Each structure stands twice: as C-alpha cells, then as structure tokens.
C-alpha cells in the first residue's frame, strides 16, 4: 500500500519470465497480498505518471499488470478513456500479421523513447483479481499498451522489440524533429 521504487533496465526482475498466479490455490492471506500488490502498482504508476506498470517493475516477478489509456493517445488513438484495468496471467495472440510503429517510453527505461513495431490487432486473455477469465480483441494504441506491459512479464523491454536501434533516443530530443528514417516509416504507414 505504498509507492515502490521502479526497477530500471538491467535489474534482474526485468530480465526473467514472471511466475503465474494460481487462483485455484489462493488462501485468504494470498488474496490480501494480491490486493496489496495491485495497490502498490496503482500508487507507483500514478506517482511516476505512467500509463501502465507490471509487477516486475516494482521488483515482484509475478504475472500482474495494470494500465489505463486516456482518450486520444497514440497515432491510432483510442476513442474513449479505457479505465484502470488489472490483469493477471495475461496471454496475447496476434490477430493477423499487420504491425504499426509508434513511439514508446517506459518507466524502467527513463528518459528514452524509441520507435517500436507492434501488432495492430491482438486477442487478449487474462484473469481479474477474483480469478475470472476475460477474453477480448484489442487494436491500435490499446493493443500497443497491453503488448508493452505483457512484455515485462516475459523479461522483455521495448528496446529489444525495436528493429532499428538508431531510433532509440532521449525523449527531450524529439523537440528537434524526427530523424529522417522515422519520418519515412511513419509516412509509409499514414501517420504523418
């Protein structure tokens, strides 16, 4: 029930696959621990100004993610706010092969941003805090956020998804304009 320090790139919790949460084996004490984990994730995400956060980002190597998306975010923006979502044991399956590029940052890679390809459409399956399974199709920026956060549970940070590391830069340097290669990629996908 507190703001936790955010682990940074290089921390062991960010380099390993997270353990699943087995809802069929949870005791009442385990449920309280999960609720406290969610509270810590929410408090830490809000304090850091993030859109989402995964348990490994506060040093807990378990399959837990929270996120919310505000209306209008991303090159393929969401049309309405997506409320705070709490997910355990999420699994992503791409729907088709279409990918799109957008800029990503990360609380665990502070100050940097990179142009990252992600699947445009995905099917997401996850459990809520009561262990109930949910399945939904996501697209655009919403799908991007979920893919980014679920990657944390696989020990992957967004620079590992980039196909051109020259498009990784300090966020404040974007004020000088986009690199030509980034402009070409974004124009080709119709986002400029």
XYZ file of N, CA and C in Angstrom:
576
model
N 0.818 -1.186 0.000
C 0.000 0.000 0.000
C 0.860 1.246 0.000
N 1.799 1.272 -0.936
C 2.711 2.408 -0.961
C 3.362 2.527 -2.329
N 3.923 3.678 -2.542
C 4.705 3.890 -3.755
C 6.000 3.092 -3.615
N 6.304 2.313 -4.642
C 7.504 1.479 -4.638
C 8.534 2.054 -5.609
N 9.821 1.793 -5.382
C 10.820 2.212 -6.364
C 10.637 1.427 -7.661
N 10.799 2.110 -8.781
C 10.674 1.469 -10.087
C 12.017 0.857 -10.463
N 11.996 -0.441 -10.813
C 13.223 -1.093 -11.246
C 13.630 -0.533 -12.606
N 14.905 -0.446 -12.844
C 15.431 0.115 -14.092
C 16.062 -0.982 -14.948
N 16.172 -0.694 -16.235
C 16.781 -1.617 -17.185
C 18.086 -2.161 -16.605
N 18.233 -3.461 -16.616
C 19.397 -4.129 -16.033
C 19.053 -4.871 -14.750
N 17.968 -4.484 -14.086
C 17.559 -5.150 -12.849
C 17.144 -6.597 -13.157
N 17.534 -7.559 -12.318
C 17.205 -8.962 -12.592
C 15.700 -9.239 -12.756
N 14.841 -8.512 -12.045
C 13.391 -8.749 -12.151
C 12.862 -8.445 -13.549
N 13.566 -7.599 -14.286
C 13.134 -7.217 -15.637
C 13.684 -8.146 -16.711
N 14.545 -9.078 -16.317
C 15.201 -9.943 -17.312
C 14.722 -11.385 -17.275
N 13.684 -11.660 -16.507
C 13.227 -13.044 -16.398
C 11.723 -13.148 -16.605
N 11.286 -14.344 -16.913
C 9.863 -14.594 -17.096
C 9.199 -14.645 -15.723
N 8.070 -13.962 -15.609
C 7.351 -13.906 -14.337
C 6.546 -15.170 -14.085
N 6.339 -15.460 -12.819
C 5.578 -16.648 -12.424
C 4.080 -16.351 -12.475
N 3.314 -17.335 -12.945
C 1.858 -17.205 -12.993
C 1.287 -17.209 -11.580
N 0.116 -16.615 -11.460
C -0.614 -16.624 -10.199
C -1.691 -17.700 -10.317
N -1.666 -18.648 -9.400
C -2.603 -19.780 -9.444
C -3.783 -19.472 -8.536
N -4.873 -19.064 -9.138
C -6.044 -18.662 -8.358
C -6.705 -19.830 -7.642
N -6.554 -21.043 -8.160
C -7.181 -22.192 -7.513
C -6.497 -22.554 -6.196
N -5.290 -22.038 -5.968
C -4.545 -22.346 -4.735
C -4.475 -21.170 -3.758
N -5.156 -20.070 -4.044
C -5.015 -18.874 -3.210
C -5.702 -19.031 -1.862
N -4.986 -18.671 -0.820
C -5.579 -18.583 0.516
C -6.101 -17.162 0.714
N -6.792 -16.936 1.797
C -7.258 -15.580 2.103
C -6.070 -14.629 2.252
N -4.988 -15.109 2.864
C -3.784 -14.290 3.021
C -3.170 -13.957 1.655
N -3.163 -14.950 0.748
C -2.647 -14.712 -0.608
C -3.472 -13.643 -1.314
N -4.790 -13.671 -1.128
C -5.673 -12.686 -1.761
C -5.347 -11.283 -1.252
N -5.073 -11.184 0.029
C -4.703 -9.880 0.614
C -3.389 -9.397 0.003
N -2.431 -10.302 -0.168
C -1.145 -9.942 -0.773
C -1.364 -9.446 -2.211
N -2.241 -10.113 -2.966
C -2.530 -9.662 -4.333
C -3.152 -8.279 -4.334
N -4.080 -8.037 -3.432
C -4.720 -6.726 -3.344
C -3.702 -5.643 -2.990
N -2.772 -5.964 -2.094
C -1.716 -5.012 -1.735
C -0.795 -4.761 -2.932
N -0.499 -5.808 -3.710
C 0.316 -5.652 -4.912
C -0.361 -4.694 -5.889
N -1.659 -4.884 -6.103
C -2.396 -4.002 -7.017
C -2.353 -2.561 -6.510
N -2.545 -2.368 -5.223
C -2.490 -1.018 -4.651
C -1.116 -0.400 -4.864
N -0.059 -1.182 -4.628
C 1.300 -0.676 -4.843
C 1.518 -0.308 -6.314
N 1.017 -1.144 -7.225
C 1.164 -0.848 -8.657
C 0.433 0.435 -9.023
N -0.784 0.594 -8.537
C -1.563 1.807 -8.836
C -0.858 3.034 -8.274
N -0.461 2.970 -7.013
C 0.202 4.121 -6.385
C 1.491 4.483 -7.108
N 2.275 3.476 -7.467
C 3.560 3.711 -8.133
C 3.348 4.269 -9.534
N 2.390 3.704 -10.281
C 2.112 4.190 -11.639
C 1.656 5.648 -11.612
N 0.737 5.974 -10.712
C 0.253 7.353 -10.635
C 1.375 8.306 -10.237
N 2.194 7.897 -9.279
C 3.301 8.749 -8.832
C 4.301 9.003 -9.960
N 4.544 7.974 -10.771
C 5.535 8.088 -11.850
C 4.943 8.678 -13.131
N 3.622 8.843 -13.185
C 2.993 9.416 -14.376
C 2.908 8.446 -15.538
N 2.824 7.153 -15.254
C 2.778 6.155 -16.320
C 1.372 5.857 -16.799
N 1.309 5.133 -17.923
C 0.051 4.643 -18.479
C -0.193 3.215 -18.023
N 0.857 2.516 -17.679
C 0.746 1.145 -17.202
C 1.993 0.766 -16.442
N 1.893 -0.341 -15.720
C 3.045 -0.850 -14.980
C 2.823 -2.339 -14.726
N 3.894 -3.082 -14.758
C 3.858 -4.515 -14.498
C 4.602 -4.811 -13.196
N 4.207 -5.883 -12.541
C 4.791 -6.235 -11.244
C 6.326 -6.276 -11.247
N 6.994 -6.807 -12.311
C 8.457 -6.799 -12.278
C 9.063 -5.388 -12.178
N 8.289 -4.384 -12.568
C 8.799 -3.013 -12.496
C 8.862 -2.486 -11.067
N 8.276 -3.234 -10.130
C 8.475 -2.904 -8.714
C 9.153 -4.079 -7.999
N 9.827 -4.922 -8.794
C 10.638 -5.999 -8.238
C 9.894 -7.269 -7.882
N 8.620 -7.383 -8.286
C 7.812 -8.573 -7.984
C 7.679 -9.390 -9.268
N 8.274 -10.551 -9.297
C 8.339 -11.354 -10.525
C 7.108 -12.270 -10.600
N 5.959 -11.650 -10.709
C 4.673 -12.338 -10.827
C 3.913 -11.738 -12.005
N 2.983 -12.489 -12.573
C 2.253 -12.051 -13.764
C 1.070 -11.165 -13.384
N 1.389 -9.913 -13.112
C 0.380 -8.901 -12.767
C 0.697 -7.618 -13.512
N -0.344 -7.010 -14.095
C -0.205 -5.777 -14.878
C -1.407 -4.888 -14.587
N -1.178 -3.585 -14.533
C -2.277 -2.626 -14.536
C -2.004 -1.602 -15.620
N -3.072 -1.011 -16.151
C -2.915 0.065 -17.128
C -4.216 0.826 -17.262
N -4.120 2.021 -17.820
C -5.289 2.767 -18.252
C -4.843 3.581 -19.458
N -5.770 3.893 -20.329
C -5.435 4.639 -21.537
C -6.413 5.795 -21.663
N -5.875 6.993 -21.817
C -6.740 8.159 -21.965
C -7.077 8.403 -23.432
N -8.249 8.921 -23.648
C -8.767 9.208 -24.982
C -7.747 10.019 -25.790
N -7.580 9.611 -27.056
C -6.748 10.375 -27.975
C -5.271 10.023 -27.974
N -4.831 9.038 -27.191
C -3.411 8.693 -27.133
C -2.996 7.885 -28.347
N -1.785 8.113 -28.855
C -1.181 7.301 -29.911
C -1.557 7.742 -31.314
N -0.786 7.222 -32.298
C -1.059 7.531 -33.705
C -2.386 6.944 -34.154
N -2.762 5.813 -33.583
C -4.083 5.227 -33.841
C -4.820 5.347 -32.522
N -5.336 6.547 -32.224
C -5.805 6.857 -30.879
C -7.053 6.088 -30.458
N -7.137 5.883 -29.137
C -8.349 5.307 -28.579
C -9.432 6.373 -28.601
N -10.668 5.944 -28.811
C -11.773 6.884 -28.974
C -12.397 7.298 -27.655
N -12.162 6.546 -26.602
C -12.670 6.904 -25.283
C -11.701 6.383 -24.234
N -11.760 6.964 -23.048
C -10.885 6.511 -21.971
C -11.095 5.021 -21.705
N -10.001 4.315 -21.501
C -10.063 2.918 -21.081
C -9.731 2.938 -19.591
N -10.678 2.547 -18.755
C -10.466 2.673 -17.310
C -9.342 1.778 -16.813
N -8.957 2.022 -15.596
C -7.922 1.214 -14.966
C -8.288 -0.257 -15.083
N -7.370 -1.030 -15.651
C -7.568 -2.453 -15.853
C -6.494 -3.206 -15.088
N -6.907 -4.217 -14.338
C -5.997 -5.058 -13.567
C -6.019 -6.441 -14.203
N -4.843 -6.938 -14.590
C -4.752 -8.229 -15.273
C -3.744 -9.132 -14.574
N -4.116 -10.393 -14.479
C -3.207 -11.430 -14.003
C -3.102 -12.492 -15.085
N -1.922 -13.042 -15.243
C -1.668 -14.139 -16.190
C -2.132 -13.821 -17.616
N -1.818 -12.639 -18.138
C -2.288 -12.301 -19.480
C -1.560 -13.088 -20.568
N -2.309 -13.414 -21.615
C -1.768 -14.095 -22.787
C -2.244 -13.325 -24.009
N -1.312 -13.063 -24.921
C -1.611 -12.313 -26.149
C -1.417 -13.209 -27.354
N -2.362 -13.135 -28.264
C -2.241 -13.791 -29.564
C -2.464 -12.725 -30.631
N -1.533 -12.562 -31.576
C -1.762 -11.604 -32.664
C -2.957 -12.045 -33.508
N -3.713 -11.075 -33.968
C -4.767 -11.311 -34.946
C -4.220 -10.780 -36.267
N -3.789 -11.655 -37.124
C -3.145 -11.245 -38.370
C -1.688 -10.888 -38.138
N -1.052 -10.431 -39.196
C 0.373 -10.091 -39.129
C 0.648 -8.599 -39.207
N -0.395 -7.779 -39.358
C -0.196 -6.344 -39.546
C 0.430 -5.715 -38.304
N 1.495 -4.957 -38.545
C 2.159 -4.234 -37.465
C 2.156 -2.746 -37.778
N 2.316 -1.933 -36.737
C 2.460 -0.496 -36.927
C 3.475 0.026 -35.924
N 4.058 1.164 -36.269
C 5.098 1.781 -35.459
C 4.515 2.942 -34.664
N 5.042 3.120 -33.472
C 4.721 4.295 -32.663
C 5.857 4.459 -31.651
N 5.921 5.635 -31.080
C 6.938 5.920 -30.079
C 6.519 5.301 -28.757
N 7.470 4.712 -28.054
C 7.220 4.152 -26.732
C 8.282 4.642 -25.763
N 7.840 4.817 -24.547
C 8.728 5.084 -23.431
C 8.411 4.057 -22.361
N 9.155 4.105 -21.270
C 8.944 3.114 -20.212
C 9.479 3.664 -18.898
N 8.747 3.420 -17.830
C 9.208 3.855 -16.510
C 10.531 3.201 -16.140
N 10.807 2.007 -16.675
C 12.049 1.293 -16.372
C 13.196 1.655 -17.306
N 12.913 2.484 -18.299
C 13.934 2.982 -19.229
C 13.752 4.502 -19.277
N 13.999 5.173 -18.149
C 13.628 6.590 -18.035
C 14.402 7.498 -18.993
N 13.654 8.461 -19.518
C 14.264 9.494 -20.347
C 14.435 9.125 -21.807
N 14.189 7.858 -22.156
C 14.385 7.417 -23.534
C 13.048 7.127 -24.199
N 13.053 7.174 -25.513
C 11.895 6.787 -26.317
C 12.415 6.108 -27.569
N 11.599 5.219 -28.116
C 12.021 4.506 -29.319
C 10.826 4.207 -30.211
N 11.097 4.077 -31.498
C 10.074 3.744 -32.480
C 9.978 2.219 -32.556
N 8.839 1.689 -32.108
C 8.692 0.247 -31.884
C 7.565 -0.317 -32.749
N 7.821 -1.407 -33.476
C 6.723 -2.081 -34.182
C 5.954 -2.974 -33.212
N 4.638 -2.971 -33.343
C 3.769 -3.838 -32.543
C 2.651 -4.357 -33.438
N 2.065 -5.465 -33.052
C 0.902 -5.967 -33.777
C -0.238 -4.967 -33.629
N -0.926 -4.724 -34.715
C -2.035 -3.771 -34.706
C -3.255 -4.339 -33.998
N -3.490 -5.639 -34.147
C -4.663 -6.285 -33.558
C -4.225 -7.522 -32.780
N -4.776 -7.656 -31.577
C -4.444 -8.805 -30.727
C -5.696 -9.343 -30.051
N -5.592 -10.600 -29.629
C -6.591 -11.170 -28.738
C -5.919 -11.321 -27.383
N -6.565 -10.805 -26.367
C -6.025 -10.810 -25.007
C -6.894 -11.702 -24.127
N -6.251 -12.596 -23.396
C -6.930 -13.415 -22.393
C -6.217 -13.160 -21.067
N -6.985 -12.913 -20.016
C -6.385 -12.664 -18.703
C -7.392 -12.987 -17.609
N -6.903 -12.991 -16.374
C -7.766 -13.185 -15.214
C -7.814 -11.900 -14.410
N -8.981 -11.627 -13.816
C -9.099 -10.477 -12.930
C -8.730 -10.899 -11.505
N -8.864 -9.996 -10.565
C -8.410 -10.273 -9.197
C -9.229 -11.367 -8.511
N -10.412 -11.656 -9.037
C -11.225 -12.745 -8.491
C -10.927 -14.074 -9.182
N -10.038 -14.050 -10.185
C -9.687 -15.265 -10.908
C -10.572 -15.536 -12.110
N -11.509 -14.640 -12.401
C -12.400 -14.808 -13.543
C -11.634 -14.521 -14.836
N -11.823 -15.381 -15.842
C -11.130 -15.232 -17.121
C -11.893 -14.283 -18.044
N -11.147 -13.403 -18.706
C -11.696 -12.459 -19.673
C -10.960 -12.650 -20.993
N -11.681 -12.440 -22.077
C -11.070 -12.515 -23.402
C -11.630 -11.357 -24.222
N -10.728 -10.633 -24.906
C -11.185 -9.525 -25.732
C -10.210 -9.261 -26.871
N -10.733 -8.679 -27.929
C -9.904 -8.265 -29.062
C -9.573 -6.789 -28.879
N -8.310 -6.439 -29.092
C -7.846 -5.055 -28.942
C -7.154 -4.624 -30.216
N -7.157 -3.315 -30.457
C -6.467 -2.796 -31.637
C -5.834 -1.446 -31.328
N -4.976 -1.008 -32.240
C -4.368 0.315 -32.147
C -3.551 0.527 -30.889
N -3.671 1.722 -30.340
C -2.868 2.105 -29.185
C -3.173 1.239 -27.966
N -4.432 0.866 -27.781
C -4.808 -0.002 -26.672
C -4.029 -1.321 -26.751
N -3.973 -1.902 -27.945
C -3.214 -3.140 -28.151
C -1.724 -2.915 -27.876
N -1.202 -1.766 -28.263
C 0.207 -1.440 -28.036
C 0.533 -1.413 -26.544
N -0.293 -0.720 -25.780
C -0.043 -0.611 -24.342
C -0.023 -1.998 -23.700
N -0.991 -2.826 -24.050
C -1.059 -4.170 -23.466
C 0.162 -4.982 -23.872
N 0.570 -4.926 -25.136
C 1.752 -5.679 -25.574
C 2.998 -5.222 -24.812
N 3.143 -3.913 -24.643
C 4.296 -3.362 -23.915
C 4.333 -3.903 -22.484
N 3.186 -3.849 -21.798
C 3.158 -4.276 -20.400
C 3.343 -5.788 -20.264
N 2.715 -6.561 -21.143
C 2.864 -8.014 -21.073
C 4.306 -8.425 -21.367
N 4.993 -7.674 -22.223
C 6.417 -7.954 -22.463
C 7.221 -7.960 -21.161
N 6.868 -7.079 -20.227
C 7.582 -7.063 -18.940
C 7.496 -8.413 -18.238
N 6.373 -9.098 -18.412
C 6.191 -10.400 -17.767
C 7.004 -11.490 -18.443
N 7.488 -11.201 -19.649
C 8.323 -12.138 -20.404
C 9.808 -11.798 -20.304
N 10.133 -10.756 -19.543
C 11.527 -10.335 -19.407
C 12.023 -9.532 -20.592
N 11.109 -8.836 -21.281
C 11.460 -8.075 -22.485
C 11.144 -6.594 -22.262
N 12.096 -5.728 -22.608
C 11.876 -4.283 -22.602
C 11.751 -3.799 -24.045
N 11.053 -2.675 -24.248
C 10.746 -2.237 -25.612
C 11.964 -2.076 -26.522
N 13.161 -1.670 -26.036
C 14.284 -1.586 -26.981
C 14.596 -2.934 -27.645
N 14.283 -4.036 -26.974
C 14.504 -5.364 -27.552
C 13.532 -5.671 -28.692
N 12.452 -4.926 -28.778
C 11.469 -5.098 -29.858
C 11.771 -4.196 -31.057
N 12.667 -3.248 -30.886
C 12.971 -2.308 -31.966
C 13.746 -3.012 -33.075
N 13.423 -2.654 -34.321
C 14.179 -3.240 -35.429
C 15.264 -2.297 -35.934
N 15.338 -1.091 -35.367
C 16.403 -0.147 -35.714
C 16.768 0.649 -34.469
N 17.846 0.251 -33.814
C 18.247 0.872 -32.548
C 18.657 2.338 -32.722
N 18.905 2.755 -33.970
C 19.235 4.169 -34.195
C 18.024 5.065 -33.928
N 16.846 4.474 -33.792
C 15.637 5.239 -33.495
C 15.286 5.193 -32.008
N 16.274 4.885 -31.182
C 16.172 4.999 -29.728
C 16.880 6.286 -29.349
N 16.182 7.170 -28.646
C 16.772 8.476 -28.326
C 16.217 9.014 -27.021
N 16.844 10.061 -26.535
C 16.316 10.744 -25.363
C 15.044 11.469 -25.769
N 14.015 11.321 -24.932
C 12.694 11.880 -25.235
C 12.741 13.370 -25.506
N 13.548 14.100 -24.752
C 13.576 15.556 -24.929
C 14.225 15.974 -26.250
N 14.865 15.056 -26.931
C 15.494 15.386 -28.208
C 14.498 15.342 -29.375
N 13.303 14.817 -29.139
C 12.278 14.825 -30.184
C 11.851 16.251 -30.537
N 12.108 17.187 -29.634
C 11.765 18.583 -29.920
C 12.569 19.132 -31.098
N 13.662 18.480 -31.444
C 14.491 18.913 -32.578
C 14.004 18.335 -33.895
N 12.933 17.560 -33.839
C 12.392 16.953 -35.048
C 12.714 15.470 -35.118
N 11.930 14.800 -35.923
C 12.114 13.362 -36.075
C 13.288 13.044 -36.983
N 14.010 11.969 -36.701
C 15.027 11.516 -37.642
C 14.364 11.155 -38.978
N 15.089 11.346 -40.065
C 14.539 11.091 -41.397
C 13.978 9.672 -41.522
N 14.684 8.703 -41.009
C 14.220 7.324 -41.107
C 12.879 7.139 -40.395
N 12.709 7.760 -39.230
C 11.438 7.687 -38.507
C 10.335 8.354 -39.313
N 10.631 9.498 -39.917
C 9.633 10.188 -40.751
C 9.182 9.283 -41.894
N 10.138 8.603 -42.531
C 9.804 7.717 -43.656
C 8.907 6.573 -43.212
N 9.198 5.985 -42.069
C 8.386 4.872 -41.543
C 6.974 5.364 -41.232
N 6.868 6.491 -40.558
C 5.558 6.998 -40.157
C 4.744 7.486 -41.343
N 5.395 8.071 -42.342
C 4.694 8.489 -43.563
C 4.172 7.254 -44.303
N 4.989 6.209 -44.385
C 4.587 4.993 -45.097
C 3.360 4.341 -44.468
N 3.206 4.447 -43.149
C 2.034 3.856 -42.518
C 0.889 4.852 -42.373
N 1.080 6.068 -42.940
C -0.002 7.045 -42.963
C -0.181 7.838 -41.686
N 0.852 7.946 -40.879
C 0.748 8.673 -39.603
C 1.456 10.015 -39.611
N 1.713 10.550 -40.793
C 2.296 11.890 -40.896
C 1.745 12.570 -42.126
